[in-house]
PDB file of C-alpha atoms in Angstrom:
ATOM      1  CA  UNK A   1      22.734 152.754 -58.903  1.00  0.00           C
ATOM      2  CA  UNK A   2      24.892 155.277 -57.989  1.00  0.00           C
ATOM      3  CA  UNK A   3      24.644 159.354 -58.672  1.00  0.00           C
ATOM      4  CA  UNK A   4      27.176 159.170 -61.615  1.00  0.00           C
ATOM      5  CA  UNK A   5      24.880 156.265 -63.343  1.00  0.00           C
ATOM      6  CA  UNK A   6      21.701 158.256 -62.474  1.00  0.00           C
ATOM      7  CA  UNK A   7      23.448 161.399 -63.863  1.00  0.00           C
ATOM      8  CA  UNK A   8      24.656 159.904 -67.040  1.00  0.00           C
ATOM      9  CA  UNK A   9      21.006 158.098 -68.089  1.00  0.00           C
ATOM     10  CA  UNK A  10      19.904 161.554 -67.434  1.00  0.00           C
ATOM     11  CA  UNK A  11      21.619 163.196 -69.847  1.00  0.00           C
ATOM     12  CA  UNK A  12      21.095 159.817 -72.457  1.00  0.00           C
ATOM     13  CA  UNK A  13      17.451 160.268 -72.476  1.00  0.00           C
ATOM     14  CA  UNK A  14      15.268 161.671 -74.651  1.00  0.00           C
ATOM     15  CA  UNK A  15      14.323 165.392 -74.172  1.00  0.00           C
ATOM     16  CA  UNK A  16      11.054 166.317 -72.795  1.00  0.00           C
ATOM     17  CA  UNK A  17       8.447 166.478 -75.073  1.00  0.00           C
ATOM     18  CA  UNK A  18       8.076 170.292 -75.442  1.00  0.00           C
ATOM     19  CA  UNK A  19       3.928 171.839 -74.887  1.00  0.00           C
ATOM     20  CA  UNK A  20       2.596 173.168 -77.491  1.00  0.00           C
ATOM     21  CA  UNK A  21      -1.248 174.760 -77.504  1.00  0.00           C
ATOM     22  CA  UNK A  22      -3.187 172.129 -78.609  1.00  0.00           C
ATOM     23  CA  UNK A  23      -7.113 171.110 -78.957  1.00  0.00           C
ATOM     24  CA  UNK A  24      -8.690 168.748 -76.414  1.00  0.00           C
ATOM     25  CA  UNK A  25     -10.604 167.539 -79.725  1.00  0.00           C
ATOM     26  CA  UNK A  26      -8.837 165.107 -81.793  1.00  0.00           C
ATOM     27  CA  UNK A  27     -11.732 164.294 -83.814  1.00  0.00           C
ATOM     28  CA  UNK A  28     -15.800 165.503 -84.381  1.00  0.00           C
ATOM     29  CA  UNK A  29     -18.600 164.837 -87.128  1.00  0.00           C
ATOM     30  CA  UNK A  30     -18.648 166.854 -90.267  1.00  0.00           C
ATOM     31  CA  UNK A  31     -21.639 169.175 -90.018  1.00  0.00           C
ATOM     32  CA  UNK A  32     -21.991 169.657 -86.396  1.00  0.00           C
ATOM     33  CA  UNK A  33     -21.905 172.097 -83.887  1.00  0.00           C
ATOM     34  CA  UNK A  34     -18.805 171.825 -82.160  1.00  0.00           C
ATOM     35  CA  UNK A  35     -17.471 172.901 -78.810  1.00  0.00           C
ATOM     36  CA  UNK A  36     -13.152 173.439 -79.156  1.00  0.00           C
ATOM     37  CA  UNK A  37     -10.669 173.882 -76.299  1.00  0.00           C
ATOM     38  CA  UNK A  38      -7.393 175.128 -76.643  1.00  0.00           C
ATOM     39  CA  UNK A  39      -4.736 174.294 -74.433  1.00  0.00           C
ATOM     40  CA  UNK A  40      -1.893 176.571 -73.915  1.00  0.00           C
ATOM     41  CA  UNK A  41       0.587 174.636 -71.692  1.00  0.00           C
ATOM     42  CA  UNK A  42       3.760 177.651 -71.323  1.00  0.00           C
ATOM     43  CA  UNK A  43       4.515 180.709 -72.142  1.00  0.00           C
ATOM     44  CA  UNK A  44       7.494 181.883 -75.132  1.00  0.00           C
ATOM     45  CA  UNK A  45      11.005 181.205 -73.361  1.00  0.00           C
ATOM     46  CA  UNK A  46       9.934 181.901 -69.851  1.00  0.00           C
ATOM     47  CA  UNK A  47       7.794 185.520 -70.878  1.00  0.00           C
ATOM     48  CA  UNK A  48       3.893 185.648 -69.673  1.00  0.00           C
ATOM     49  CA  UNK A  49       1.238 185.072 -72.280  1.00  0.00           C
ATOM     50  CA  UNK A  50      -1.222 188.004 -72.774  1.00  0.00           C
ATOM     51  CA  UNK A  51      -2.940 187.402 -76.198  1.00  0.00           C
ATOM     52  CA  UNK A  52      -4.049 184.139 -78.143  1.00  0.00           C
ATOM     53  CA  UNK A  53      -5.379 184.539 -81.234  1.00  0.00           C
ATOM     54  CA  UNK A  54      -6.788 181.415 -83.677  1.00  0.00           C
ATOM     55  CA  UNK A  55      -7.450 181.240 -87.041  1.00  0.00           C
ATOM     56  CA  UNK A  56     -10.304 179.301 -88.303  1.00  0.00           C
ATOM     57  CA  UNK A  57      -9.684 177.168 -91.296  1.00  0.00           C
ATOM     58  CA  UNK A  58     -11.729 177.523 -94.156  1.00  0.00           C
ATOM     59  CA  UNK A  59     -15.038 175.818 -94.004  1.00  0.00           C
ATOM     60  CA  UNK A  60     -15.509 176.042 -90.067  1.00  0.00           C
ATOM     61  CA  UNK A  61     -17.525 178.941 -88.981  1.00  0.00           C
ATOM     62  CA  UNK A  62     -19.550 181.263 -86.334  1.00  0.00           C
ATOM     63  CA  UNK A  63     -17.115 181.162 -83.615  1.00  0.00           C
ATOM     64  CA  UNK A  64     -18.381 181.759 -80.856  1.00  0.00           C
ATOM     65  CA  UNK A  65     -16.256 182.722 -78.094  1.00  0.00           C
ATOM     66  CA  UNK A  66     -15.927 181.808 -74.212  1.00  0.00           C
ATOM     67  CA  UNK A  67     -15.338 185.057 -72.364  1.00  0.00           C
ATOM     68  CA  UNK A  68     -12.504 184.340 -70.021  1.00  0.00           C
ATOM     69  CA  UNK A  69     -12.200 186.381 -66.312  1.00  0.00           C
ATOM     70  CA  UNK A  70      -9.699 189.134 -66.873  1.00  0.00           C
ATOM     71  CA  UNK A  71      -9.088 188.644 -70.878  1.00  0.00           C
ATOM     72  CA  UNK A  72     -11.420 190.772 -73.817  1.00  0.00           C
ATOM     73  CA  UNK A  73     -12.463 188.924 -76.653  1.00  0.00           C
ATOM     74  CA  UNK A  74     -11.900 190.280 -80.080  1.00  0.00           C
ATOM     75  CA  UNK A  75     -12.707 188.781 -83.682  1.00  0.00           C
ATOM     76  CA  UNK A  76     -13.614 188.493 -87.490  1.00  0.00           C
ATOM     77  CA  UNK A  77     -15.342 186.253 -89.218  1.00  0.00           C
ATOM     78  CA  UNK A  78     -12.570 183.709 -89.759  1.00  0.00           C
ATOM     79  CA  UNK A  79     -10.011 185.101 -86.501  1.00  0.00           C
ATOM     80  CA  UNK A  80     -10.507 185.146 -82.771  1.00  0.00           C
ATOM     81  CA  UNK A  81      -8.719 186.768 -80.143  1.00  0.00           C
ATOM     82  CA  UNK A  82      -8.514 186.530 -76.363  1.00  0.00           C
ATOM     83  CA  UNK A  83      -6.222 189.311 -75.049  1.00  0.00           C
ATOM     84  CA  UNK A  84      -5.414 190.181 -71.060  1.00  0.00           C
ATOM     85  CA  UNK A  85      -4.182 187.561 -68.574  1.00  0.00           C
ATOM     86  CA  UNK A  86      -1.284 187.578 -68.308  1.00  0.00           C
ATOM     87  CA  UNK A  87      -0.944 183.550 -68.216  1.00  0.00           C
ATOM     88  CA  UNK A  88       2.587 183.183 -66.211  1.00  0.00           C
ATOM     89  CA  UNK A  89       4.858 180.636 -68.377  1.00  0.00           C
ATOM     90  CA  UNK A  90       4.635 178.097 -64.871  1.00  0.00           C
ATOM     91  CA  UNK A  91       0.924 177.763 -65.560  1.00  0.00           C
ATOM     92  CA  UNK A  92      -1.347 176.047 -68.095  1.00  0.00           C
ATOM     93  CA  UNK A  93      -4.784 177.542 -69.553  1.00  0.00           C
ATOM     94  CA  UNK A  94      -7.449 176.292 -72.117  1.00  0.00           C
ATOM     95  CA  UNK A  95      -9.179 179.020 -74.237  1.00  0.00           C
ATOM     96  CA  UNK A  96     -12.957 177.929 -75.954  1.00  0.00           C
ATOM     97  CA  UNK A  97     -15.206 178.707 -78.610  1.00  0.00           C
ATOM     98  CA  UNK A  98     -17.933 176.805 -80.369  1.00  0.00           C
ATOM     99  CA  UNK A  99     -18.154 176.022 -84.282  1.00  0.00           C
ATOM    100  CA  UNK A 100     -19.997 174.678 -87.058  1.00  0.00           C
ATOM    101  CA  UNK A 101     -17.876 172.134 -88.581  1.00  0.00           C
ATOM    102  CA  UNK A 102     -17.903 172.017 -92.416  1.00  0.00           C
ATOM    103  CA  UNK A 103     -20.013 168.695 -94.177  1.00  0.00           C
ATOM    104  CA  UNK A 104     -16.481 167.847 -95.702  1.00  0.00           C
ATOM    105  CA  UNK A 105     -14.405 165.013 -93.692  1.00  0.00           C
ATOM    106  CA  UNK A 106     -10.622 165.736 -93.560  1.00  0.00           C
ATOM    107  CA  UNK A 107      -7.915 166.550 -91.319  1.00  0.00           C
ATOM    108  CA  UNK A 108      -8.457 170.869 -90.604  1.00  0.00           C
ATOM    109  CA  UNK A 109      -5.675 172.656 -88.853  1.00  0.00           C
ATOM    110  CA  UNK A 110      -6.239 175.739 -87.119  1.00  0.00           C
ATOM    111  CA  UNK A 111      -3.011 178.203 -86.624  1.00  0.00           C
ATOM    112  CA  UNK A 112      -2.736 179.938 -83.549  1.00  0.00           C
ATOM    113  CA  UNK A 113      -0.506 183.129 -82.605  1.00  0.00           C
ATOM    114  CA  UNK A 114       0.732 183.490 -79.233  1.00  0.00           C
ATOM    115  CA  UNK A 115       1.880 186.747 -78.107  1.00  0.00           C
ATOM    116  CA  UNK A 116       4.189 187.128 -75.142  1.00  0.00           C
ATOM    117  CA  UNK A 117       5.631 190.006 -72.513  1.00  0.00           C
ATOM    118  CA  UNK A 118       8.402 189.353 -74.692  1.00  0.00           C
ATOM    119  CA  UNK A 119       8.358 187.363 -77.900  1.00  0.00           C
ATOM    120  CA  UNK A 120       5.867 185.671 -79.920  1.00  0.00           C
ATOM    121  CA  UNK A 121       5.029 181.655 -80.625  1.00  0.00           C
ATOM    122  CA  UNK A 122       3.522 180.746 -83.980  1.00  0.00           C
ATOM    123  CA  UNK A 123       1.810 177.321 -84.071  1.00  0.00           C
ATOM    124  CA  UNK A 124       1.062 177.466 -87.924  1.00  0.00           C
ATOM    125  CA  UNK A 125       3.094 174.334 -89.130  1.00  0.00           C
ATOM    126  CA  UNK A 126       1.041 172.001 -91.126  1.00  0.00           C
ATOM    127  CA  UNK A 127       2.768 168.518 -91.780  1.00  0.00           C
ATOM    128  CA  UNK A 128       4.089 167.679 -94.912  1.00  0.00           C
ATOM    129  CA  UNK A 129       4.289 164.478 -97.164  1.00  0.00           C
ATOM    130  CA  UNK A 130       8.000 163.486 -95.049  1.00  0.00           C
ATOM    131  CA  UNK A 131       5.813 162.633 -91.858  1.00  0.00           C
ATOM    132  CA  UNK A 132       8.272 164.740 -90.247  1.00  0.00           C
ATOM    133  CA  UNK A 133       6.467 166.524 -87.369  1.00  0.00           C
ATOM    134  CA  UNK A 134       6.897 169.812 -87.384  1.00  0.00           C
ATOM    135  CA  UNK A 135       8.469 172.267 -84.089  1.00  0.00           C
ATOM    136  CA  UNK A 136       5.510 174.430 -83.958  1.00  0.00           C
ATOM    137  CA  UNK A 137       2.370 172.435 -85.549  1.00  0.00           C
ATOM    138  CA  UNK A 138      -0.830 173.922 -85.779  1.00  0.00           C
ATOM    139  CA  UNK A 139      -3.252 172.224 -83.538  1.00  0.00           C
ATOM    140  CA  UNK A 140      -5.575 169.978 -85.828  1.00  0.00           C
ATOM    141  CA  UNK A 141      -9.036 168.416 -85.716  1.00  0.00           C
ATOM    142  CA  UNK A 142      -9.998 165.240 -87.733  1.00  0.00           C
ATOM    143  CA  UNK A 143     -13.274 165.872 -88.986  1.00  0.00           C
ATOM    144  CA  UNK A 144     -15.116 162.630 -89.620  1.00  0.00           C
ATOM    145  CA  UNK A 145     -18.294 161.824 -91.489  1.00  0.00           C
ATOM    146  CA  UNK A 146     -21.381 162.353 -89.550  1.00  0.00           C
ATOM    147  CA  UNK A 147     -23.119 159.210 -88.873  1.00  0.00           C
ATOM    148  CA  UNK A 148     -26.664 158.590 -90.793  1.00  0.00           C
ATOM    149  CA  UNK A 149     -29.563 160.364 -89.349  1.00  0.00           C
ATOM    150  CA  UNK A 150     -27.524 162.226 -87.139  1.00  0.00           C
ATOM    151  CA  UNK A 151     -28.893 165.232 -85.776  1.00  0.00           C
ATOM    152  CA  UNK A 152     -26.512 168.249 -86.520  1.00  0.00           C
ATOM    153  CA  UNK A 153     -26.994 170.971 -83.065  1.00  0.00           C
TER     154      UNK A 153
END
């Protein structure tokens, strides 16, 4: 194959997937004690990260924050914040709390504000009824029904 060929596949193929700050969790039992890791994979267009704040969806409750080197922690009862860093864009992070999950099964999103040196990321988009997925979801956690007898921790 020569460079011309190689060039011209190039620019056929699909675009990279872009990051976007998801959970490591995909899914957990209703009721429990859960631990949840945010990944923050870039910046917003190039600028250092400095604050991350998520929003708890109704129903999950008493966050519990990791403290992270070099970032303060911040919060409400449904909000929590992690604010220092700076994360460069080039590098990749994970941010962690721990949660009681509600007793209800469903799909819960969790929208997460990313604040930049310059410019902000919102990753707030729930998916609609299209399937369409959406440019900046909101990172999401399928909450399944716990299994009988169970212990909840």
């Amino acid at each position: 194959m020569n460079i011309r060929t190689l060039f011209a596949c190039a620019a056929l193929a699909p675009p990279l997937a872009h990051a976007h700050v998801t959970l490591e969790q995909t899914s957990a039992s209703a009721g429990a004690y859960q631990k949840l890791t945010f990944r923050v994979g870039h910046g917003c267009k190039g600028s250092p990260t400095h604050t991350l704040t998520v929003t708890l969806p109704a129903g999950v409750e008493g966050a519990k924050p990791m403290p992270k080197a070099g970032w303060t922690l911040s919060g409400t009862a449904n909000q929590v914040s992690w604010k220092g860093g700076p994360l460069q864009d080039a590098h990749y992070d994970e941010f962690a709390m721990q949660v009681k999950l509600p007793a209800t099964a469903g799909k819960y999103y969790f929208k997460v504000t990313q604040l930049c040196d310059e410019g902000r990321m919102d990753w707030d988009a729930i998916p609609d009824a299209s399937g369409a997925k959406p440019a900046s979801p909101a990172p999401v956690l399928e909450i399944v029904p716990a299994a009988a007898g169970a212990p909840h921790h």
